[in-house]
């Protein structure tokens, strides 16, 4: 069997030309990373519209403090891994992802820790609880969160208050109705509502969903008719009953008159 060298050479040349064209087109369409400059930084924060700690401005400042903000920097010197590791050291960031685009952009995607309650304990502790029960340090952050006060240790906050905070924040009614949660010396709980001049006594931090549902029905079918300021104390401590203490009536003051006769 004789080999057609001429035909073989033509086929080999065609293959070489095809490979060259593919490599040339790829190299032409892919910008030289060594010459590219970062022209934009895109920061996407999960739940950014919720009651989170972070916004793009805070992320930029965090990177600037560590000399890692990539804008106007050569793309070849930007370490996406270093940016991720630095951001994830923040107690307010749960997860960070960073990558480059061919257009010279750096994209940063963050999952932030979401606060559900602020703790202002009698012992001087001032911090936040996130939706996973972790403790977040105090910051300049301000939001319409429920505040817990009183005799609160960190273990009590994480074991007892964190589940209650999630229940309250997951329900729009309670989120808008409850302003403060107070822990008494014996570990029992009181709720301070936004509407109504009364205190709700929950008792021990147990069966909270049942107590809240009983209280919600009383609000809906009781106080709407009786008046929100009729009682000074409402107790839902015990099952299947609600104990209300009426507000004491104060005698109207009488103006003293002087007899000039």
C-alpha atoms as a PDB file:
ATOM      1  CA  UNK A   1       0.000   0.000   0.000  1.00  0.00           C
ATOM      2  CA  UNK A   2       1.567   3.273  -1.146  1.00  0.00           C
ATOM      3  CA  UNK A   3       1.179   6.496   0.820  1.00  0.00           C
ATOM      4  CA  UNK A   4       0.002   9.588  -0.990  1.00  0.00           C
ATOM      5  CA  UNK A   5       2.431  12.028   0.574  1.00  0.00           C
ATOM      6  CA  UNK A   6       1.026  14.971  -1.291  1.00  0.00           C
ATOM      7  CA  UNK A   7      -2.482  14.378  -0.011  1.00  0.00           C
ATOM      8  CA  UNK A   8      -1.199  13.744   3.514  1.00  0.00           C
ATOM      9  CA  UNK A   9       0.777  16.994   3.484  1.00  0.00           C
ATOM     10  CA  UNK A  10      -2.284  18.966   2.363  1.00  0.00           C
ATOM     11  CA  UNK A  11      -4.424  17.482   5.135  1.00  0.00           C
ATOM     12  CA  UNK A  12      -1.746  18.194   7.748  1.00  0.00           C
ATOM     13  CA  UNK A  13      -1.437  21.773   6.507  1.00  0.00           C
ATOM     14  CA  UNK A  14      -5.206  22.233   6.719  1.00  0.00           C
ATOM     15  CA  UNK A  15      -5.178  20.994  10.325  1.00  0.00           C
ATOM     16  CA  UNK A  16      -2.361  23.352  11.261  1.00  0.00           C
ATOM     17  CA  UNK A  17      -4.161  26.302   9.660  1.00  0.00           C
ATOM     18  CA  UNK A  18      -7.421  25.424  11.467  1.00  0.00           C
ATOM     19  CA  UNK A  19      -5.691  25.211  14.862  1.00  0.00           C
ATOM     20  CA  UNK A  20      -3.929  28.519  14.176  1.00  0.00           C
ATOM     21  CA  UNK A  21      -7.199  30.239  13.288  1.00  0.00           C
ATOM     22  CA  UNK A  22      -8.900  28.949  16.453  1.00  0.00           C
ATOM     23  CA  UNK A  23      -6.033  30.140  18.633  1.00  0.00           C
ATOM     24  CA  UNK A  24      -5.872  33.466  16.845  1.00  0.00           C
ATOM     25  CA  UNK A  25      -9.598  34.141  17.234  1.00  0.00           C
ATOM     26  CA  UNK A  26      -9.482  33.128  20.931  1.00  0.00           C
ATOM     27  CA  UNK A  27      -6.500  35.358  21.619  1.00  0.00           C
ATOM     28  CA  UNK A  28      -8.112  38.235  19.735  1.00  0.00           C
ATOM     29  CA  UNK A  29     -11.382  38.004  21.701  1.00  0.00           C
ATOM     30  CA  UNK A  30      -9.710  37.538  25.098  1.00  0.00           C
ATOM     31  CA  UNK A  31      -8.190  40.755  26.432  1.00  0.00           C
ATOM     32  CA  UNK A  32      -4.636  40.698  27.765  1.00  0.00           C
ATOM     33  CA  UNK A  33      -5.018  40.463  31.530  1.00  0.00           C
ATOM     34  CA  UNK A  34      -1.657  42.111  31.956  1.00  0.00           C
ATOM     35  CA  UNK A  35      -2.811  45.280  30.210  1.00  0.00           C
ATOM     36  CA  UNK A  36      -6.424  45.362  31.493  1.00  0.00           C
ATOM     37  CA  UNK A  37      -7.451  47.737  34.279  1.00  0.00           C
ATOM     38  CA  UNK A  38     -10.416  47.220  36.585  1.00  0.00           C
ATOM     39  CA  UNK A  39     -13.032  49.666  35.348  1.00  0.00           C
ATOM     40  CA  UNK A  40     -15.924  48.786  37.674  1.00  0.00           C
ATOM     41  CA  UNK A  41     -16.686  46.942  40.900  1.00  0.00           C
ATOM     42  CA  UNK A  42     -20.111  45.329  41.118  1.00  0.00           C
ATOM     43  CA  UNK A  43     -21.242  44.488  44.658  1.00  0.00           C
ATOM     44  CA  UNK A  44     -24.333  42.331  45.136  1.00  0.00           C
ATOM     45  CA  UNK A  45     -25.541  41.734  48.695  1.00  0.00           C
ATOM     46  CA  UNK A  46     -28.166  39.102  49.447  1.00  0.00           C
ATOM     47  CA  UNK A  47     -31.113  40.546  51.378  1.00  0.00           C
ATOM     48  CA  UNK A  48     -29.661  44.037  50.983  1.00  0.00           C
ATOM     49  CA  UNK A  49     -33.155  45.496  51.257  1.00  0.00           C
ATOM     50  CA  UNK A  50     -33.798  43.718  54.564  1.00  0.00           C
ATOM     51  CA  UNK A  51     -32.562  44.732  57.983  1.00  0.00           C
ATOM     52  CA  UNK A  52     -28.939  43.895  57.308  1.00  0.00           C
ATOM     53  CA  UNK A  53     -25.748  45.550  58.481  1.00  0.00           C
ATOM     54  CA  UNK A  54     -24.031  45.959  55.138  1.00  0.00           C
ATOM     55  CA  UNK A  55     -24.354  48.093  52.055  1.00  0.00           C
ATOM     56  CA  UNK A  56     -21.969  48.629  49.121  1.00  0.00           C
ATOM     57  CA  UNK A  57     -20.406  51.620  50.894  1.00  0.00           C
ATOM     58  CA  UNK A  58     -19.476  49.506  53.943  1.00  0.00           C
ATOM     59  CA  UNK A  59     -18.017  46.763  51.710  1.00  0.00           C
ATOM     60  CA  UNK A  60     -15.907  49.296  49.822  1.00  0.00           C
ATOM     61  CA  UNK A  61     -14.585  50.811  53.050  1.00  0.00           C
ATOM     62  CA  UNK A  62     -13.724  47.359  54.383  1.00  0.00           C
ATOM     63  CA  UNK A  63     -11.673  46.561  51.275  1.00  0.00           C
ATOM     64  CA  UNK A  64     -10.039  49.986  51.236  1.00  0.00           C
ATOM     65  CA  UNK A  65      -8.874  49.541  54.847  1.00  0.00           C
ATOM     66  CA  UNK A  66      -7.094  46.383  53.719  1.00  0.00           C
ATOM     67  CA  UNK A  67      -5.755  47.959  50.484  1.00  0.00           C
ATOM     68  CA  UNK A  68      -7.813  45.531  48.416  1.00  0.00           C
ATOM     69  CA  UNK A  69     -10.385  47.722  46.677  1.00  0.00           C
ATOM     70  CA  UNK A  70      -9.777  46.769  43.022  1.00  0.00           C
ATOM     71  CA  UNK A  71     -11.082  49.789  41.110  1.00  0.00           C
ATOM     72  CA  UNK A  72      -8.434  51.220  38.676  1.00  0.00           C
ATOM     73  CA  UNK A  73      -6.005  48.440  39.597  1.00  0.00           C
ATOM     74  CA  UNK A  74      -4.348  46.130  36.994  1.00  0.00           C
ATOM     75  CA  UNK A  75      -6.459  43.007  36.656  1.00  0.00           C
ATOM     76  CA  UNK A  76      -3.407  40.719  36.820  1.00  0.00           C
ATOM     77  CA  UNK A  77      -2.586  41.936  40.335  1.00  0.00           C
ATOM     78  CA  UNK A  78      -6.122  41.570  41.722  1.00  0.00           C
ATOM     79  CA  UNK A  79      -6.520  38.466  43.879  1.00  0.00           C
ATOM     80  CA  UNK A  80     -10.163  37.441  44.009  1.00  0.00           C
ATOM     81  CA  UNK A  81      -9.326  34.801  46.622  1.00  0.00           C
ATOM     82  CA  UNK A  82      -7.738  37.371  48.913  1.00  0.00           C
ATOM     83  CA  UNK A  83     -10.796  39.609  48.565  1.00  0.00           C
ATOM     84  CA  UNK A  84     -13.072  36.699  49.513  1.00  0.00           C
ATOM     85  CA  UNK A  85     -10.984  35.716  52.537  1.00  0.00           C
ATOM     86  CA  UNK A  86     -10.813  39.304  53.796  1.00  0.00           C
ATOM     87  CA  UNK A  87     -14.555  39.849  53.489  1.00  0.00           C
ATOM     88  CA  UNK A  88     -15.397  36.560  55.202  1.00  0.00           C
ATOM     89  CA  UNK A  89     -13.405  37.650  58.265  1.00  0.00           C
ATOM     90  CA  UNK A  90     -16.111  40.238  58.936  1.00  0.00           C
ATOM     91  CA  UNK A  91     -18.611  39.044  61.581  1.00  0.00           C
ATOM     92  CA  UNK A  92     -21.390  40.518  59.443  1.00  0.00           C
ATOM     93  CA  UNK A  93     -20.591  38.464  56.309  1.00  0.00           C
ATOM     94  CA  UNK A  94     -21.528  34.791  56.098  1.00  0.00           C
ATOM     95  CA  UNK A  95     -20.149  34.017  52.636  1.00  0.00           C
ATOM     96  CA  UNK A  96     -18.311  35.951  49.894  1.00  0.00           C
ATOM     97  CA  UNK A  97     -17.640  35.181  46.224  1.00  0.00           C
ATOM     98  CA  UNK A  98     -15.481  37.281  43.908  1.00  0.00           C
ATOM     99  CA  UNK A  99     -14.611  36.856  40.215  1.00  0.00           C
ATOM    100  CA  UNK A 100     -13.308  38.760  37.188  1.00  0.00           C
ATOM    101  CA  UNK A 101     -15.049  39.427  33.875  1.00  0.00           C
ATOM    102  CA  UNK A 102     -13.529  39.907  30.438  1.00  0.00           C
ATOM    103  CA  UNK A 103     -14.810  43.471  30.414  1.00  0.00           C
ATOM    104  CA  UNK A 104     -12.491  44.490  33.247  1.00  0.00           C
ATOM    105  CA  UNK A 105     -15.093  44.249  35.994  1.00  0.00           C
ATOM    106  CA  UNK A 106     -14.736  42.733  39.466  1.00  0.00           C
ATOM    107  CA  UNK A 107     -17.960  41.149  40.738  1.00  0.00           C
ATOM    108  CA  UNK A 108     -18.482  40.570  44.462  1.00  0.00           C
ATOM    109  CA  UNK A 109     -21.448  38.591  45.792  1.00  0.00           C
ATOM    110  CA  UNK A 110     -22.135  38.511  49.547  1.00  0.00           C
ATOM    111  CA  UNK A 111     -24.434  36.651  51.912  1.00  0.00           C
ATOM    112  CA  UNK A 112     -24.766  38.794  55.011  1.00  0.00           C
ATOM    113  CA  UNK A 113     -25.787  37.893  58.536  1.00  0.00           C
ATOM    114  CA  UNK A 114     -29.240  39.245  59.290  1.00  0.00           C
ATOM    115  CA  UNK A 115     -29.896  40.686  62.769  1.00  0.00           C
ATOM    116  CA  UNK A 116     -33.195  39.783  64.426  1.00  0.00           C
ATOM    117  CA  UNK A 117     -32.807  41.318  67.882  1.00  0.00           C
ATOM    118  CA  UNK A 118     -30.681  43.825  69.759  1.00  0.00           C
ATOM    119  CA  UNK A 119     -29.530  42.908  73.273  1.00  0.00           C
ATOM    120  CA  UNK A 120     -29.027  45.660  75.867  1.00  0.00           C
ATOM    121  CA  UNK A 121     -28.515  43.712  79.090  1.00  0.00           C
ATOM    122  CA  UNK A 122     -28.304  44.937  82.670  1.00  0.00           C
ATOM    123  CA  UNK A 123     -24.697  43.713  82.848  1.00  0.00           C
ATOM    124  CA  UNK A 124     -23.669  46.217  80.173  1.00  0.00           C
ATOM    125  CA  UNK A 125     -23.637  43.825  77.191  1.00  0.00           C
ATOM    126  CA  UNK A 126     -24.692  45.505  73.945  1.00  0.00           C
ATOM    127  CA  UNK A 127     -24.801  43.343  70.825  1.00  0.00           C
ATOM    128  CA  UNK A 128     -27.057  41.819  68.176  1.00  0.00           C
ATOM    129  CA  UNK A 129     -28.393  38.319  67.572  1.00  0.00           C
ATOM    130  CA  UNK A 130     -28.571  37.162  63.963  1.00  0.00           C
ATOM    131  CA  UNK A 131     -31.104  34.777  62.436  1.00  0.00           C
ATOM    132  CA  UNK A 132     -28.882  31.790  63.295  1.00  0.00           C
ATOM    133  CA  UNK A 133     -28.481  32.751  66.946  1.00  0.00           C
ATOM    134  CA  UNK A 134     -24.908  33.979  66.580  1.00  0.00           C
ATOM    135  CA  UNK A 135     -23.714  37.073  68.423  1.00  0.00           C
ATOM    136  CA  UNK A 136     -22.819  40.088  66.297  1.00  0.00           C
ATOM    137  CA  UNK A 137     -20.893  43.030  67.764  1.00  0.00           C
ATOM    138  CA  UNK A 138     -22.500  46.395  68.282  1.00  0.00           C
ATOM    139  CA  UNK A 139     -22.103  48.779  65.355  1.00  0.00           C
ATOM    140  CA  UNK A 140     -23.412  52.044  63.953  1.00  0.00           C
ATOM    141  CA  UNK A 141     -26.268  50.032  62.460  1.00  0.00           C
ATOM    142  CA  UNK A 142     -29.741  51.280  63.282  1.00  0.00           C
ATOM    143  CA  UNK A 143     -32.967  49.532  62.458  1.00  0.00           C
ATOM    144  CA  UNK A 144     -36.430  48.924  63.784  1.00  0.00           C
ATOM    145  CA  UNK A 145     -35.436  45.749  65.624  1.00  0.00           C
ATOM    146  CA  UNK A 146     -36.946  44.378  68.805  1.00  0.00           C
ATOM    147  CA  UNK A 147     -34.786  45.287  71.793  1.00  0.00           C
ATOM    148  CA  UNK A 148     -34.240  42.817  74.638  1.00  0.00           C
ATOM    149  CA  UNK A 149     -33.366  44.206  78.065  1.00  0.00           C
ATOM    150  CA  UNK A 150     -32.985  42.905  81.610  1.00  0.00           C
ATOM    151  CA  UNK A 151     -31.133  39.986  83.176  1.00  0.00           C
ATOM    152  CA  UNK A 152     -29.609  38.489  80.009  1.00  0.00           C
ATOM    153  CA  UNK A 153     -26.499  36.343  79.794  1.00  0.00           C
ATOM    154  CA  UNK A 154     -25.056  35.463  76.408  1.00  0.00           C
ATOM    155  CA  UNK A 155     -25.981  31.800  76.777  1.00  0.00           C
ATOM    156  CA  UNK A 156     -29.572  32.762  77.685  1.00  0.00           C
ATOM    157  CA  UNK A 157     -29.718  35.064  74.663  1.00  0.00           C
ATOM    158  CA  UNK A 158     -28.544  32.382  72.259  1.00  0.00           C
ATOM    159  CA  UNK A 159     -30.567  29.498  73.712  1.00  0.00           C
ATOM    160  CA  UNK A 160     -33.806  31.237  74.693  1.00  0.00           C
ATOM    161  CA  UNK A 161     -34.098  34.622  72.999  1.00  0.00           C
ATOM    162  CA  UNK A 162     -32.820  33.754  69.517  1.00  0.00           C
ATOM    163  CA  UNK A 163     -35.712  31.323  68.728  1.00  0.00           C
ATOM    164  CA  UNK A 164     -38.238  33.848  70.067  1.00  0.00           C
ATOM    165  CA  UNK A 165     -36.675  36.633  68.014  1.00  0.00           C
ATOM    166  CA  UNK A 166     -36.961  34.539  64.840  1.00  0.00           C
ATOM    167  CA  UNK A 167     -40.630  33.836  65.549  1.00  0.00           C
ATOM    168  CA  UNK A 168     -41.393  37.513  66.122  1.00  0.00           C
ATOM    169  CA  UNK A 169     -39.444  38.748  63.077  1.00  0.00           C
ATOM    170  CA  UNK A 170     -40.913  36.085  60.778  1.00  0.00           C
ATOM    171  CA  UNK A 171     -44.432  37.322  61.553  1.00  0.00           C
ATOM    172  CA  UNK A 172     -45.409  40.714  60.175  1.00  0.00           C
ATOM    173  CA  UNK A 173     -47.967  41.304  62.895  1.00  0.00           C
ATOM    174  CA  UNK A 174     -45.524  40.737  65.752  1.00  0.00           C
ATOM    175  CA  UNK A 175     -42.722  42.509  63.939  1.00  0.00           C
ATOM    176  CA  UNK A 176     -44.811  45.664  63.855  1.00  0.00           C
ATOM    177  CA  UNK A 177     -46.502  45.162  67.243  1.00  0.00           C
ATOM    178  CA  UNK A 178     -43.689  44.229  69.656  1.00  0.00           C
ATOM    179  CA  UNK A 179     -41.162  46.894  70.578  1.00  0.00           C
ATOM    180  CA  UNK A 180     -39.288  45.407  73.532  1.00  0.00           C
ATOM    181  CA  UNK A 181     -38.760  42.125  75.334  1.00  0.00           C
ATOM    182  CA  UNK A 182     -37.736  42.302  78.987  1.00  0.00           C
ATOM    183  CA  UNK A 183     -36.152  39.453  80.969  1.00  0.00           C
ATOM    184  CA  UNK A 184     -36.916  39.419  84.702  1.00  0.00           C
ATOM    185  CA  UNK A 185     -34.519  38.185  87.375  1.00  0.00           C
ATOM    186  CA  UNK A 186     -36.151  34.727  87.438  1.00  0.00           C
ATOM    187  CA  UNK A 187     -35.782  34.311  83.662  1.00  0.00           C
ATOM    188  CA  UNK A 188     -39.431  34.966  82.847  1.00  0.00           C
ATOM    189  CA  UNK A 189     -40.386  37.282  80.007  1.00  0.00           C
ATOM    190  CA  UNK A 190     -42.423  40.411  79.440  1.00  0.00           C
ATOM    191  CA  UNK A 191     -43.373  41.980  76.115  1.00  0.00           C
ATOM    192  CA  UNK A 192     -43.746  45.706  75.596  1.00  0.00           C
ATOM    193  CA  UNK A 193     -46.041  46.447  72.624  1.00  0.00           C
ATOM    194  CA  UNK A 194     -45.875  49.447  70.318  1.00  0.00           C
ATOM    195  CA  UNK A 195     -49.638  49.899  70.438  1.00  0.00           C
ATOM    196  CA  UNK A 196     -51.428  49.896  73.774  1.00  0.00           C
ATOM    197  CA  UNK A 197     -50.294  51.062  77.186  1.00  0.00           C
ATOM    198  CA  UNK A 198     -49.886  47.644  78.782  1.00  0.00           C
ATOM    199  CA  UNK A 199     -47.328  44.927  79.523  1.00  0.00           C
ATOM    200  CA  UNK A 200     -47.717  41.320  78.346  1.00  0.00           C
ATOM    201  CA  UNK A 201     -46.400  38.659  80.713  1.00  0.00           C
ATOM    202  CA  UNK A 202     -45.269  35.477  78.920  1.00  0.00           C
ATOM    203  CA  UNK A 203     -43.863  33.649  81.924  1.00  0.00           C
ATOM    204  CA  UNK A 204     -41.107  31.124  81.253  1.00  0.00           C
ATOM    205  CA  UNK A 205     -39.634  31.000  77.723  1.00  0.00           C
ATOM    206  CA  UNK A 206     -41.579  27.850  76.823  1.00  0.00           C
ATOM    207  CA  UNK A 207     -44.525  27.173  74.476  1.00  0.00           C
ATOM    208  CA  UNK A 208     -43.993  30.627  73.027  1.00  0.00           C
ATOM    209  CA  UNK A 209     -45.854  29.968  69.729  1.00  0.00           C
ATOM    210  CA  UNK A 210     -48.980  28.907  71.660  1.00  0.00           C
ATOM    211  CA  UNK A 211     -48.802  31.929  73.953  1.00  0.00           C
ATOM    212  CA  UNK A 212     -48.338  34.316  71.041  1.00  0.00           C
ATOM    213  CA  UNK A 213     -51.259  32.820  69.146  1.00  0.00           C
ATOM    214  CA  UNK A 214     -53.493  33.139  72.219  1.00  0.00           C
ATOM    215  CA  UNK A 215     -52.382  36.749  72.609  1.00  0.00           C
ATOM    216  CA  UNK A 216     -52.989  37.482  68.922  1.00  0.00           C
ATOM    217  CA  UNK A 217     -56.578  36.239  69.163  1.00  0.00           C
ATOM    218  CA  UNK A 218     -57.132  38.325  72.281  1.00  0.00           C
ATOM    219  CA  UNK A 219     -55.803  41.379  70.473  1.00  0.00           C
ATOM    220  CA  UNK A 220     -58.054  40.662  67.508  1.00  0.00           C
ATOM    221  CA  UNK A 221     -61.285  39.810  69.322  1.00  0.00           C
ATOM    222  CA  UNK A 222     -60.830  41.375  72.740  1.00  0.00           C
ATOM    223  CA  UNK A 223     -58.858  44.602  72.792  1.00  0.00           C
ATOM    224  CA  UNK A 224     -60.297  45.875  69.527  1.00  0.00           C
ATOM    225  CA  UNK A 225     -63.641  46.094  71.319  1.00  0.00           C
ATOM    226  CA  UNK A 226     -62.573  46.771  74.907  1.00  0.00           C
ATOM    227  CA  UNK A 227     -59.929  49.345  74.020  1.00  0.00           C
ATOM    228  CA  UNK A 228     -56.141  49.050  73.835  1.00  0.00           C
ATOM    229  CA  UNK A 229     -55.563  51.043  77.016  1.00  0.00           C
ATOM    230  CA  UNK A 230     -58.114  49.364  79.264  1.00  0.00           C
ATOM    231  CA  UNK A 231     -55.620  46.957  80.885  1.00  0.00           C
ATOM    232  CA  UNK A 232     -52.211  47.597  82.386  1.00  0.00           C
ATOM    233  CA  UNK A 233     -51.125  43.956  82.433  1.00  0.00           C
ATOM    234  CA  UNK A 234     -52.067  40.934  80.316  1.00  0.00           C
ATOM    235  CA  UNK A 235     -50.782  37.485  81.276  1.00  0.00           C
ATOM    236  CA  UNK A 236     -50.725  34.523  78.890  1.00  0.00           C
ATOM    237  CA  UNK A 237     -48.480  32.450  81.168  1.00  0.00           C
ATOM    238  CA  UNK A 238     -50.931  29.603  81.684  1.00  0.00           C
ATOM    239  CA  UNK A 239     -52.552  27.431  79.015  1.00  0.00           C
ATOM    240  CA  UNK A 240     -56.096  28.127  77.899  1.00  0.00           C
ATOM    241  CA  UNK A 241     -56.487  31.350  79.841  1.00  0.00           C
ATOM    242  CA  UNK A 242     -55.661  35.019  79.723  1.00  0.00           C
ATOM    243  CA  UNK A 243     -55.496  37.048  82.928  1.00  0.00           C
ATOM    244  CA  UNK A 244     -55.979  40.783  82.593  1.00  0.00           C
ATOM    245  CA  UNK A 245     -55.413  43.464  85.188  1.00  0.00           C
ATOM    246  CA  UNK A 246     -57.532  46.549  84.679  1.00  0.00           C
ATOM    247  CA  UNK A 247     -55.937  49.936  84.775  1.00  0.00           C
ATOM    248  CA  UNK A 248     -56.649  51.821  87.944  1.00  0.00           C
ATOM    249  CA  UNK A 249     -58.786  54.860  87.426  1.00  0.00           C
ATOM    250  CA  UNK A 250     -57.291  58.074  88.661  1.00  0.00           C
ATOM    251  CA  UNK A 251     -59.531  60.660  90.267  1.00  0.00           C
ATOM    252  CA  UNK A 252     -59.699  63.884  88.297  1.00  0.00           C
ATOM    253  CA  UNK A 253     -57.913  66.727  89.966  1.00  0.00           C
ATOM    254  CA  UNK A 254     -60.143  69.559  91.211  1.00  0.00           C
ATOM    255  CA  UNK A 255     -59.023  73.137  91.040  1.00  0.00           C
ATOM    256  CA  UNK A 256     -58.885  74.858  94.390  1.00  0.00           C
ATOM    257  CA  UNK A 257     -61.023  77.981  94.619  1.00  0.00           C
ATOM    258  CA  UNK A 258     -60.410  80.894  96.904  1.00  0.00           C
ATOM    259  CA  UNK A 259     -63.287  82.378  98.826  1.00  0.00           C
ATOM    260  CA  UNK A 260     -62.867  86.145  98.796  1.00  0.00           C
ATOM    261  CA  UNK A 261     -66.073  86.801 100.708  1.00  0.00           C
END
